[in-house]
């Protein structure tokens, strides 16, 4: 959580117990470990400078200056209450206080607080790891003021970039209550059905719209002891109800925990890795054996509705297991939805964001049909939950109606609009705009007030010729005041259409290939010389030609998790659509500082690293909320206009020249001699250096001339067998070829 806050630009005091004679030892070691943890919690190692280690024994100064105090110690009510007793006397009068508890009662935690503090106290539960998991559950106590709930939700959404789900104050809230039930049901059902570990995971993962980690691999990742603890919170904290028995610890899991086999953190749980490969536990002997590959006729690809339909029709033992488990899980979600959530959309969001389900339980009920699930519950001797029966009585018999514009209330009585955040998402903004042009892979949306958006659309938003022509069509005669260039589906653009390039190479159609390259350069040039400021709003992947479009924009507003790079060297090419020219603009005669980045085709892990690589300018805003980039991009464009923005002109650019080129080539030769580079790596590197350093020409070069050099080097590399092999291998495997 401290790392997430540091990524967002906040200053954090990290307080922990003393370590012997070292008062800040634990906090400091925890902070330092952020650098080595994988996946990395921090965008950059130097962000630890924003985290200040301290000691709980003397919290006064740190607590007094805090706007938000977060408790995140062990899940023990008495220990948390004692900690709060130590903290409360030092709180600032305006400070918000929260607990990161995964399931303890917020009301119980607040007992003994002064009313003024209870009004500022709430649960704010981050899912782990906080940088990567979208879900944050917010749970008010009985006295929490609504203004603080709303303010925290807005801050966590806008500043920290998370998806907020409001929860009722019940044991384990929403996601853990339902997610752990699903896990526990699968484990109990596994032993009842005498299935193997591998068989259960084979049909409780992608088949049901859940992650590839399925059930038992997920148990190992979470920690078996942690699962038992969370399950016990529900088992002991909830009144008797149908399904509560599933939270009782399975004997198998209890035996593994008692034996110290807790999962990934002890390198052994349901699975373990040995020198011979992955092993799975034998449920009869509790010893390990080689993990088996389970073959199933059930579909692991295609739309989720089709996969669930196949499960419903299955007659084999694994299909029946998957169906009965799914029925039990969906019925349980329907049984307790009104108790745990304010809206059924919140249940669906919690499971999608917190457990990475492809669809939430009520979205799945609509896909399957509520009547089918009711019938299946009856067939197993159960009674359908009232909410499920209410769904069957709707017209149509769905939770979501009118294309999702209306949703059934948790009580099963009446529909309403789904809850939305105050600030619209980019998708919501685009839905409310006027589509002025739509073609294959691209559309122009007018948002009003002089603001327009060019949205790239398609698989990874790649850029074949027709898409480039459409982008040209809307940019050159642009009549809006501001233009934002963005991508649909969570990505900006993965770049050029490599499949199209390979077809041209196979046909040896050099004229068409050169025409494609010229069209690409014309498009990026149009972005740079557009009559209005073009701002790129980029998230996800911005690779190759996608990166080049971003580089030529007047400015960029990007998501924190941006994966950005000029990756052409990975397929034996160089950036050929203005990428080299734009890097010369940024680095001038100092291109040696960026050469390795381009020569290795490095991709940023995040936007701050992209800025270090030189792909982003210092003034390009980084937003942690990837779903809300359009409004900041429009604001950035308006800022540019207010600051006197004028249309760009072709201006001479300083180049490093022959001496720098020779030095880079010497380094390439040394790396080849040391075995670090292959012969074709050197060929590609020399071509890249030749362009970046000015093609052997002295003095400043025009942008037009640098583009000519790019085309010449790009086409020359396309004529080599090694580059063709690299492109073919990338298309076939998705991986770079070393040849």
Short mmCIF file of N, CA, C and O in Angstrom, two decimals, residues 75-194:
data_model
loop_
_atom_site.label_atom_id
_atom_site.label_comp_id
_atom_site.label_asym_id
_atom_site.label_seq_id
_atom_site.Cartn_x
_atom_site.Cartn_y
_atom_site.Cartn_z
N UNK A 75 -4.56 -9.81 11.18
CA UNK A 75 -6.02 -9.86 11.33
C UNK A 75 -6.41 -10.38 12.71
O UNK A 75 -6.85 -11.52 12.88
N UNK A 76 -6.27 -9.51 13.70
CA UNK A 76 -6.61 -9.84 15.08
C UNK A 76 -7.30 -8.63 15.69
O UNK A 76 -6.69 -7.55 15.80
N UNK A 77 -8.57 -8.78 16.04
CA UNK A 77 -9.36 -7.65 16.50
C UNK A 77 -8.73 -6.96 17.70
O UNK A 77 -8.62 -5.73 17.74
N UNK A 78 -8.31 -7.73 18.71
CA UNK A 78 -7.77 -7.13 19.93
C UNK A 78 -6.48 -6.36 19.64
O UNK A 78 -6.27 -5.25 20.16
N UNK A 79 -5.60 -6.93 18.80
CA UNK A 79 -4.35 -6.24 18.48
C UNK A 79 -4.62 -4.96 17.71
O UNK A 79 -3.96 -3.92 17.94
N UNK A 80 -5.55 -4.99 16.78
CA UNK A 80 -5.88 -3.79 16.03
C UNK A 80 -6.44 -2.71 16.96
O UNK A 80 -6.08 -1.53 16.85
N UNK A 81 -7.30 -3.11 17.88
CA UNK A 81 -7.88 -2.13 18.80
C UNK A 81 -6.79 -1.50 19.68
O UNK A 81 -6.82 -0.29 19.94
N UNK A 82 -5.83 -2.31 20.13
CA UNK A 82 -4.74 -1.74 20.96
C UNK A 82 -3.89 -0.76 20.15
O UNK A 82 -3.43 0.25 20.68
N UNK A 83 -3.68 -1.10 18.87
CA UNK A 83 -2.92 -0.19 18.02
C UNK A 83 -3.65 1.14 17.87
O UNK A 83 -3.05 2.22 17.97
N UNK A 84 -4.95 1.08 17.63
CA UNK A 84 -5.72 2.32 17.48
C UNK A 84 -5.69 3.15 18.75
O UNK A 84 -5.66 4.38 18.70
N UNK A 85 -5.68 2.51 19.91
CA UNK A 85 -5.59 3.25 21.17
C UNK A 85 -4.30 4.07 21.22
O UNK A 85 -4.27 5.18 21.76
N UNK A 86 -3.23 3.53 20.64
CA UNK A 86 -1.95 4.23 20.62
C UNK A 86 -1.95 5.38 19.62
O UNK A 86 -1.30 6.41 19.81
N UNK A 87 -2.73 5.20 18.54
CA UNK A 87 -2.71 6.17 17.44
C UNK A 87 -3.64 7.35 17.71
O UNK A 87 -3.30 8.50 17.41
N UNK A 88 -4.82 7.09 18.27
CA UNK A 88 -5.88 8.09 18.33
C UNK A 88 -5.49 9.42 18.98
O UNK A 88 -5.89 10.49 18.50
N UNK A 89 -4.70 9.43 20.06
CA UNK A 89 -4.40 10.72 20.69
C UNK A 89 -3.63 11.68 19.79
O UNK A 89 -3.60 12.89 20.06
N UNK A 90 -3.01 11.18 18.73
CA UNK A 90 -2.14 12.03 17.91
C UNK A 90 -2.77 12.43 16.58
O UNK A 90 -2.15 13.15 15.79
N UNK A 91 -4.00 11.97 16.31
CA UNK A 91 -4.63 12.25 15.02
C UNK A 91 -4.89 13.74 14.82
O UNK A 91 -5.31 14.44 15.74
N UNK A 92 -4.66 14.19 13.58
CA UNK A 92 -5.10 15.53 13.22
C UNK A 92 -6.62 15.56 13.16
O UNK A 92 -7.27 14.54 12.90
N UNK A 93 -7.19 16.73 13.39
CA UNK A 93 -8.64 16.83 13.49
C UNK A 93 -9.34 16.49 12.18
O UNK A 93 -10.53 16.12 12.18
N UNK A 94 -8.61 16.61 11.06
CA UNK A 94 -9.24 16.35 9.76
C UNK A 94 -8.91 14.97 9.21
O UNK A 94 -9.47 14.56 8.19
N UNK A 95 -8.02 14.23 9.86
CA UNK A 95 -7.48 13.00 9.28
C UNK A 95 -8.53 11.90 9.16
O UNK A 95 -9.33 11.69 10.07
N UNK A 96 -8.48 11.20 8.03
CA UNK A 96 -9.29 10.00 7.84
C UNK A 96 -8.51 8.82 8.40
O UNK A 96 -7.29 8.70 8.22
N UNK A 97 -9.21 7.90 9.09
CA UNK A 97 -8.59 6.71 9.66
C UNK A 97 -9.26 5.49 9.04
O UNK A 97 -10.49 5.44 8.94
N UNK A 98 -8.46 4.51 8.62
CA UNK A 98 -9.05 3.33 8.00
C UNK A 98 -8.30 2.08 8.42
O UNK A 98 -7.14 2.13 8.83
N UNK A 99 -9.00 0.96 8.30
CA UNK A 99 -8.40 -0.35 8.51
C UNK A 99 -8.37 -1.09 7.19
O UNK A 99 -9.33 -1.05 6.43
N UNK A 100 -7.27 -1.79 6.93
CA UNK A 100 -7.15 -2.63 5.74
C UNK A 100 -7.61 -4.05 6.03
O UNK A 100 -7.23 -4.98 5.33
N UNK A 101 -8.43 -4.24 7.05
CA UNK A 101 -8.90 -5.58 7.39
C UNK A 101 -9.57 -6.24 6.18
O UNK A 101 -10.27 -5.58 5.41
N UNK A 102 -9.34 -7.54 6.06
CA UNK A 102 -9.96 -8.28 4.96
C UNK A 102 -11.32 -8.83 5.33
O UNK A 102 -11.97 -9.44 4.48
N UNK A 103 -11.74 -8.65 6.57
CA UNK A 103 -13.04 -9.21 6.90
C UNK A 103 -13.55 -8.97 8.30
O UNK A 103 -14.66 -9.39 8.63
N UNK A 104 -12.78 -8.30 9.18
CA UNK A 104 -13.25 -8.04 10.54
C UNK A 104 -14.29 -6.92 10.54
O UNK A 104 -14.31 -6.07 9.64
N UNK A 105 -15.11 -6.90 11.57
CA UNK A 105 -16.19 -5.93 11.67
C UNK A 105 -15.64 -4.51 11.87
O UNK A 105 -14.87 -4.26 12.80
N UNK A 106 -16.06 -3.60 11.01
CA UNK A 106 -15.66 -2.20 11.15
C UNK A 106 -16.30 -1.60 12.40
O UNK A 106 -15.68 -0.81 13.12
N UNK A 107 -17.54 -1.99 12.66
CA UNK A 107 -18.22 -1.49 13.87
C UNK A 107 -17.49 -1.94 15.12
O UNK A 107 -17.31 -1.16 16.07
N UNK A 108 -17.05 -3.20 15.15
CA UNK A 108 -16.34 -3.70 16.33
C UNK A 108 -15.00 -3.00 16.49
O UNK A 108 -14.58 -2.69 17.61
N UNK A 109 -14.29 -2.75 15.39
CA UNK A 109 -13.01 -2.05 15.47
C UNK A 109 -13.18 -0.64 16.04
O UNK A 109 -12.29 -0.14 16.73
N UNK A 110 -14.31 -0.01 15.74
CA UNK A 110 -14.52 1.39 16.15
C UNK A 110 -15.04 1.52 17.58
O UNK A 110 -15.15 2.65 18.08
N UNK A 111 -15.35 0.41 18.21
CA UNK A 111 -15.84 0.49 19.59
C UNK A 111 -14.80 1.16 20.49
O UNK A 111 -13.63 0.82 20.46
N UNK A 112 -15.23 2.12 21.25
CA UNK A 112 -14.32 2.83 22.15
C UNK A 112 -13.76 4.11 21.56
O UNK A 112 -13.19 4.92 22.28
N UNK A 113 -13.90 4.32 20.24
CA UNK A 113 -13.45 5.58 19.64
C UNK A 113 -14.39 6.70 20.07
O UNK A 113 -15.60 6.49 20.29
N UNK A 114 -13.87 7.91 20.13
CA UNK A 114 -14.73 9.08 20.29
C UNK A 114 -15.61 9.23 19.05
O UNK A 114 -15.24 8.82 17.95
N UNK A 115 -16.79 9.82 19.21
CA UNK A 115 -17.72 9.97 18.10
C UNK A 115 -17.06 10.69 16.93
O UNK A 115 -17.23 10.30 15.76
N UNK A 116 -16.28 11.73 17.22
CA UNK A 116 -15.62 12.49 16.15
C UNK A 116 -14.72 11.58 15.31
O UNK A 116 -14.66 11.72 14.08
N UNK A 117 -14.04 10.63 15.95
CA UNK A 117 -13.17 9.71 15.21
C UNK A 117 -13.99 8.66 14.49
O UNK A 117 -13.70 8.30 13.34
N UNK A 118 -15.05 8.15 15.13
CA UNK A 118 -15.90 7.16 14.47
C UNK A 118 -16.49 7.72 13.18
O UNK A 118 -16.69 6.99 12.21
N UNK A 119 -16.74 9.02 13.16
CA UNK A 119 -17.30 9.64 11.95
C UNK A 119 -16.29 9.69 10.81
O UNK A 119 -16.67 9.82 9.64
N UNK A 120 -15.01 9.57 11.15
CA UNK A 120 -13.94 9.62 10.14
C UNK A 120 -13.30 8.25 9.91
O UNK A 120 -12.27 8.15 9.23
N UNK A 121 -13.88 7.21 10.46
CA UNK A 121 -13.29 5.87 10.41
C UNK A 121 -14.08 4.97 9.47
O UNK A 121 -15.31 4.96 9.48
N UNK A 122 -13.36 4.17 8.68
CA UNK A 122 -14.01 3.25 7.76
C UNK A 122 -13.03 2.16 7.34
O UNK A 122 -11.82 2.26 7.58
N UNK A 123 -13.54 1.11 6.76
CA UNK A 123 -12.69 0.07 6.20
C UNK A 123 -12.33 0.42 4.76
O UNK A 123 -13.20 0.80 3.97
N UNK A 124 -11.04 0.31 4.43
CA UNK A 124 -10.57 0.48 3.05
C UNK A 124 -9.67 -0.72 2.77
O UNK A 124 -8.51 -0.74 3.17
N UNK A 125 -10.24 -1.72 2.13
CA UNK A 125 -9.57 -3.02 1.98
C UNK A 125 -8.97 -3.15 0.58
O UNK A 125 -9.68 -3.30 -0.41
N UNK A 126 -7.64 -3.06 0.51
CA UNK A 126 -6.90 -3.24 -0.75
C UNK A 126 -6.68 -4.73 -1.00
O UNK A 126 -6.30 -5.47 -0.10
N UNK A 127 -6.89 -5.15 -2.24
CA UNK A 127 -6.55 -6.52 -2.60
C UNK A 127 -5.08 -6.59 -3.00
O UNK A 127 -4.52 -5.65 -3.54
N UNK A 128 -4.49 -7.73 -2.74
CA UNK A 128 -3.04 -7.89 -2.84
C UNK A 128 -2.65 -8.60 -4.13
O UNK A 128 -3.28 -9.59 -4.49
N UNK A 129 -1.61 -8.13 -4.86
CA UNK A 129 -0.79 -6.94 -4.57
C UNK A 129 -1.48 -5.65 -5.02
O UNK A 129 -2.05 -5.61 -6.11
N UNK A 130 -1.43 -4.61 -4.19
CA UNK A 130 -2.23 -3.41 -4.45
C UNK A 130 -1.93 -2.72 -5.77
O UNK A 130 -2.84 -2.13 -6.35
N UNK A 131 -0.68 -2.77 -6.25
CA UNK A 131 -0.41 -2.11 -7.52
C UNK A 131 -1.19 -2.77 -8.66
O UNK A 131 -1.67 -2.09 -9.57
N UNK A 132 -1.33 -4.07 -8.62
CA UNK A 132 -1.86 -4.81 -9.77
C UNK A 132 -3.33 -5.19 -9.63
O UNK A 132 -3.99 -5.42 -10.64
N UNK A 133 -3.83 -5.33 -8.41
CA UNK A 133 -5.23 -5.73 -8.22
C UNK A 133 -6.12 -4.49 -8.21
O UNK A 133 -5.84 -3.52 -7.50
N UNK A 134 -7.18 -4.54 -8.96
CA UNK A 134 -8.01 -3.35 -9.15
C UNK A 134 -8.93 -3.07 -7.96
O UNK A 134 -9.23 -1.92 -7.65
N UNK A 135 -9.36 -4.13 -7.26
CA UNK A 135 -10.42 -3.96 -6.27
C UNK A 135 -9.96 -3.30 -4.98
O UNK A 135 -8.94 -3.67 -4.40
N UNK A 136 -10.74 -2.33 -4.53
CA UNK A 136 -10.67 -1.80 -3.17
C UNK A 136 -12.10 -1.78 -2.63
O UNK A 136 -12.98 -1.15 -3.21
N UNK A 137 -12.32 -2.49 -1.52
CA UNK A 137 -13.62 -2.48 -0.87
C UNK A 137 -13.65 -1.37 0.17
O UNK A 137 -12.72 -1.23 0.96
N UNK A 138 -14.70 -0.58 0.17
CA UNK A 138 -14.87 0.49 1.15
C UNK A 138 -16.09 0.16 2.01
O UNK A 138 -17.19 -0.07 1.49
N UNK A 139 -15.86 0.12 3.33
CA UNK A 139 -16.89 -0.33 4.28
C UNK A 139 -17.07 0.73 5.36
O UNK A 139 -16.20 0.88 6.23
N UNK A 140 -18.15 1.47 5.35
CA UNK A 140 -18.36 2.45 6.42
C UNK A 140 -18.82 1.76 7.70
O UNK A 140 -19.43 0.68 7.67
N UNK A 141 -18.50 2.38 8.83
CA UNK A 141 -19.04 1.93 10.10
C UNK A 141 -20.39 2.59 10.35
O UNK A 141 -20.85 3.41 9.54
N UNK A 142 -21.04 2.28 11.45
CA UNK A 142 -22.38 2.83 11.71
C UNK A 142 -22.39 4.34 11.86
O UNK A 142 -23.44 4.97 11.66
N UNK A 143 -21.26 4.95 12.22
CA UNK A 143 -21.22 6.40 12.43
C UNK A 143 -20.42 7.15 11.37
O UNK A 143 -20.29 8.37 11.45
N UNK A 144 -19.87 6.44 10.39
CA UNK A 144 -19.05 7.10 9.38
C UNK A 144 -19.90 8.09 8.59
O UNK A 144 -20.98 7.75 8.09
N UNK A 145 -19.42 9.31 8.47
CA UNK A 145 -20.16 10.33 7.73
C UNK A 145 -20.11 10.03 6.23
O UNK A 145 -19.04 9.72 5.69
N UNK A 146 -21.23 10.15 5.53
CA UNK A 146 -21.26 9.88 4.08
C UNK A 146 -20.25 10.71 3.29
O UNK A 146 -19.71 10.24 2.29
N UNK A 147 -19.97 11.93 3.73
CA UNK A 147 -19.03 12.77 2.99
C UNK A 147 -17.64 12.15 2.98
O UNK A 147 -16.90 12.26 2.00
N UNK A 148 -17.28 11.46 4.07
CA UNK A 148 -15.96 10.82 4.11
C UNK A 148 -15.93 9.54 3.27
O UNK A 148 -14.90 9.21 2.67
N UNK A 149 -17.04 8.83 3.23
CA UNK A 149 -17.12 7.64 2.37
C UNK A 149 -16.97 8.07 0.91
O UNK A 149 -16.19 7.48 0.13
N UNK A 150 -17.72 9.09 0.51
CA UNK A 150 -17.67 9.56 -0.87
C UNK A 150 -16.30 10.13 -1.21
O UNK A 150 -15.76 9.89 -2.30
N UNK A 151 -15.72 10.88 -0.27
CA UNK A 151 -14.40 11.46 -0.53
C UNK A 151 -13.33 10.41 -0.68
O UNK A 151 -12.45 10.51 -1.56
N UNK A 152 -13.38 9.37 0.17
CA UNK A 152 -12.40 8.30 0.06
C UNK A 152 -12.57 7.53 -1.25
O UNK A 152 -11.59 7.18 -1.92
N UNK A 153 -13.82 7.25 -1.63
CA UNK A 153 -14.06 6.55 -2.88
C UNK A 153 -13.52 7.33 -4.06
O UNK A 153 -12.90 6.77 -4.98
N UNK A 154 -13.72 8.64 -4.06
CA UNK A 154 -13.22 9.48 -5.15
C UNK A 154 -11.70 9.48 -5.19
O UNK A 154 -11.09 9.37 -6.26
N UNK A 155 -11.08 9.60 -4.02
CA UNK A 155 -9.62 9.64 -3.97
C UNK A 155 -9.01 8.32 -4.43
O UNK A 155 -8.06 8.28 -5.22
N UNK A 156 -9.54 7.21 -3.94
CA UNK A 156 -9.01 5.89 -4.29
C UNK A 156 -9.20 5.63 -5.78
O UNK A 156 -8.34 5.02 -6.43
N UNK A 157 -10.31 6.10 -6.34
CA UNK A 157 -10.57 5.91 -7.77
C UNK A 157 -9.68 6.80 -8.62
O UNK A 157 -8.99 6.32 -9.53
N UNK A 158 -9.69 8.10 -8.35
CA UNK A 158 -9.01 9.05 -9.23
C UNK A 158 -7.51 9.09 -9.01
O UNK A 158 -6.74 9.10 -9.97
N UNK A 159 -7.08 9.13 -7.75
CA UNK A 159 -5.64 9.30 -7.49
C UNK A 159 -4.91 7.96 -7.50
O UNK A 159 -3.79 7.86 -8.03
N UNK A 160 -5.50 6.93 -6.90
CA UNK A 160 -4.83 5.63 -6.81
C UNK A 160 -5.22 4.70 -7.95
O UNK A 160 -4.62 3.63 -8.11
N UNK A 161 -6.22 5.07 -8.73
CA UNK A 161 -6.56 4.32 -9.93
C UNK A 161 -7.26 3.00 -9.69
O UNK A 161 -7.19 2.11 -10.54
N UNK A 162 -7.93 2.85 -8.58
CA UNK A 162 -8.55 1.56 -8.24
C UNK A 162 -10.04 1.55 -8.56
O UNK A 162 -10.66 2.58 -8.80
N UNK A 163 -10.61 0.34 -8.54
CA UNK A 163 -12.04 0.17 -8.68
C UNK A 163 -12.66 0.00 -7.32
O UNK A 163 -12.35 -0.96 -6.60
N UNK A 164 -13.52 0.90 -6.93
CA UNK A 164 -14.10 0.90 -5.58
C UNK A 164 -15.45 0.18 -5.59
O UNK A 164 -16.29 0.42 -6.46
N UNK A 165 -15.63 -0.71 -4.62
CA UNK A 165 -16.91 -1.37 -4.40
C UNK A 165 -17.34 -1.08 -2.97
O UNK A 165 -16.62 -1.42 -2.03
N UNK A 166 -18.50 -0.43 -2.77
CA UNK A 166 -19.01 -0.22 -1.40
C UNK A 166 -19.58 -1.52 -0.86
O UNK A 166 -20.27 -2.26 -1.58
N UNK A 167 -19.30 -1.82 0.39
CA UNK A 167 -19.74 -3.08 1.00
C UNK A 167 -20.50 -2.81 2.29
O UNK A 167 -20.27 -1.81 2.97
N UNK A 168 -21.36 -3.74 2.63
CA UNK A 168 -21.98 -3.72 3.95
C UNK A 168 -21.00 -4.34 4.95
O UNK A 168 -20.12 -5.12 4.58
N UNK A 169 -21.15 -3.98 6.21
CA UNK A 169 -20.21 -4.43 7.25
C UNK A 169 -20.59 -5.83 7.73
O UNK A 169 -21.15 -6.02 8.80
N UNK A 170 -20.27 -6.82 6.89
CA UNK A 170 -20.52 -8.22 7.21
C UNK A 170 -19.20 -8.98 7.11
O UNK A 170 -18.27 -8.53 6.43
N UNK A 171 -19.08 -10.12 7.77
CA UNK A 171 -17.79 -10.85 7.78
C UNK A 171 -17.26 -11.12 6.37
O UNK A 171 -17.97 -11.66 5.52
N UNK A 172 -16.03 -10.69 6.12
CA UNK A 172 -15.32 -10.88 4.86
C UNK A 172 -15.90 -10.08 3.70
O UNK A 172 -15.49 -10.25 2.55
N UNK A 173 -16.87 -9.20 4.00
CA UNK A 173 -17.40 -8.25 3.02
C UNK A 173 -17.94 -8.99 1.78
O UNK A 173 -18.70 -9.93 1.94
N UNK A 174 -17.55 -8.58 0.57
CA UNK A 174 -18.13 -9.21 -0.63
C UNK A 174 -17.17 -10.22 -1.26
O UNK A 174 -17.46 -11.42 -1.34
N UNK A 175 -16.01 -9.75 -1.72
CA UNK A 175 -15.15 -10.59 -2.56
C UNK A 175 -14.63 -11.81 -1.81
O UNK A 175 -14.68 -12.94 -2.32
N UNK A 176 -14.11 -11.62 -0.60
CA UNK A 176 -13.59 -12.77 0.14
C UNK A 176 -14.71 -13.70 0.58
O UNK A 176 -14.52 -14.93 0.62
N UNK A 177 -15.86 -13.15 0.92
CA UNK A 177 -16.98 -14.01 1.32
C UNK A 177 -17.33 -14.96 0.18
O UNK A 177 -17.45 -16.18 0.38
N UNK A 178 -17.49 -14.43 -1.02
CA UNK A 178 -17.93 -15.26 -2.14
C UNK A 178 -16.77 -16.03 -2.77
O UNK A 178 -16.93 -17.19 -3.16
N UNK A 179 -15.60 -15.39 -2.86
CA UNK A 179 -14.46 -16.06 -3.47
C UNK A 179 -13.98 -17.23 -2.65
O UNK A 179 -13.65 -18.30 -3.21
N UNK A 180 -13.95 -17.08 -1.33
CA UNK A 180 -13.50 -18.18 -0.48
C UNK A 180 -14.57 -19.27 -0.44
O UNK A 180 -14.23 -20.46 -0.36
N UNK A 181 -15.85 -18.88 -0.53
CA UNK A 181 -16.88 -19.93 -0.63
C UNK A 181 -16.64 -20.78 -1.88
O UNK A 181 -16.71 -22.02 -1.82
N UNK A 182 -16.37 -20.13 -3.01
CA UNK A 182 -16.15 -20.88 -4.25
C UNK A 182 -14.96 -21.82 -4.11
O UNK A 182 -15.00 -22.98 -4.54
N UNK A 183 -13.87 -21.34 -3.50
CA UNK A 183 -12.70 -22.18 -3.29
C UNK A 183 -13.02 -23.35 -2.37
O UNK A 183 -12.70 -24.51 -2.66
N UNK A 184 -13.68 -23.03 -1.23
CA UNK A 184 -13.98 -24.07 -0.25
C UNK A 184 -14.93 -25.12 -0.83
O UNK A 184 -14.76 -26.32 -0.59
N UNK A 185 -15.91 -24.67 -1.60
CA UNK A 185 -16.84 -25.63 -2.21
C UNK A 185 -16.09 -26.58 -3.14
O UNK A 185 -16.34 -27.79 -3.14
N UNK A 186 -15.17 -26.03 -3.95
CA UNK A 186 -14.43 -26.88 -4.88
C UNK A 186 -13.56 -27.88 -4.13
O UNK A 186 -13.45 -29.05 -4.54
N UNK A 187 -12.93 -27.45 -3.03
CA UNK A 187 -12.06 -28.36 -2.27
C UNK A 187 -12.89 -29.45 -1.60
O UNK A 187 -12.56 -30.64 -1.67
N UNK A 188 -13.97 -29.07 -0.93
CA UNK A 188 -14.84 -30.08 -0.31
C UNK A 188 -15.39 -31.04 -1.37
O UNK A 188 -15.40 -32.26 -1.19
N UNK A 189 -15.83 -30.48 -2.48
CA UNK A 189 -16.44 -31.30 -3.54
C UNK A 189 -15.40 -32.24 -4.15
O UNK A 189 -15.72 -33.35 -4.59
N UNK A 190 -14.14 -31.78 -4.21
CA UNK A 190 -13.06 -32.62 -4.74
C UNK A 190 -12.92 -33.90 -3.93
O UNK A 190 -12.83 -35.00 -4.49
N UNK A 191 -12.88 -33.76 -2.61
CA UNK A 191 -12.72 -34.95 -1.77
C UNK A 191 -13.97 -35.81 -1.80
O UNK A 191 -13.87 -37.05 -1.76
N UNK A 192 -15.14 -35.19 -1.90
CA UNK A 192 -16.38 -35.95 -1.98
C UNK A 192 -16.47 -36.74 -3.29
O UNK A 192 -17.06 -37.82 -3.33
N UNK A 193 -15.89 -36.18 -4.35
CA UNK A 193 -15.98 -36.81 -5.67
C UNK A 193 -14.79 -37.67 -6.00
O UNK A 193 -14.76 -38.28 -7.08
N UNK A 194 -13.78 -37.69 -5.11
CA UNK A 194 -12.56 -38.48 -5.34
C UNK A 194 -11.86 -38.08 -6.63
O UNK A 194 -11.34 -38.94 -7.36
#
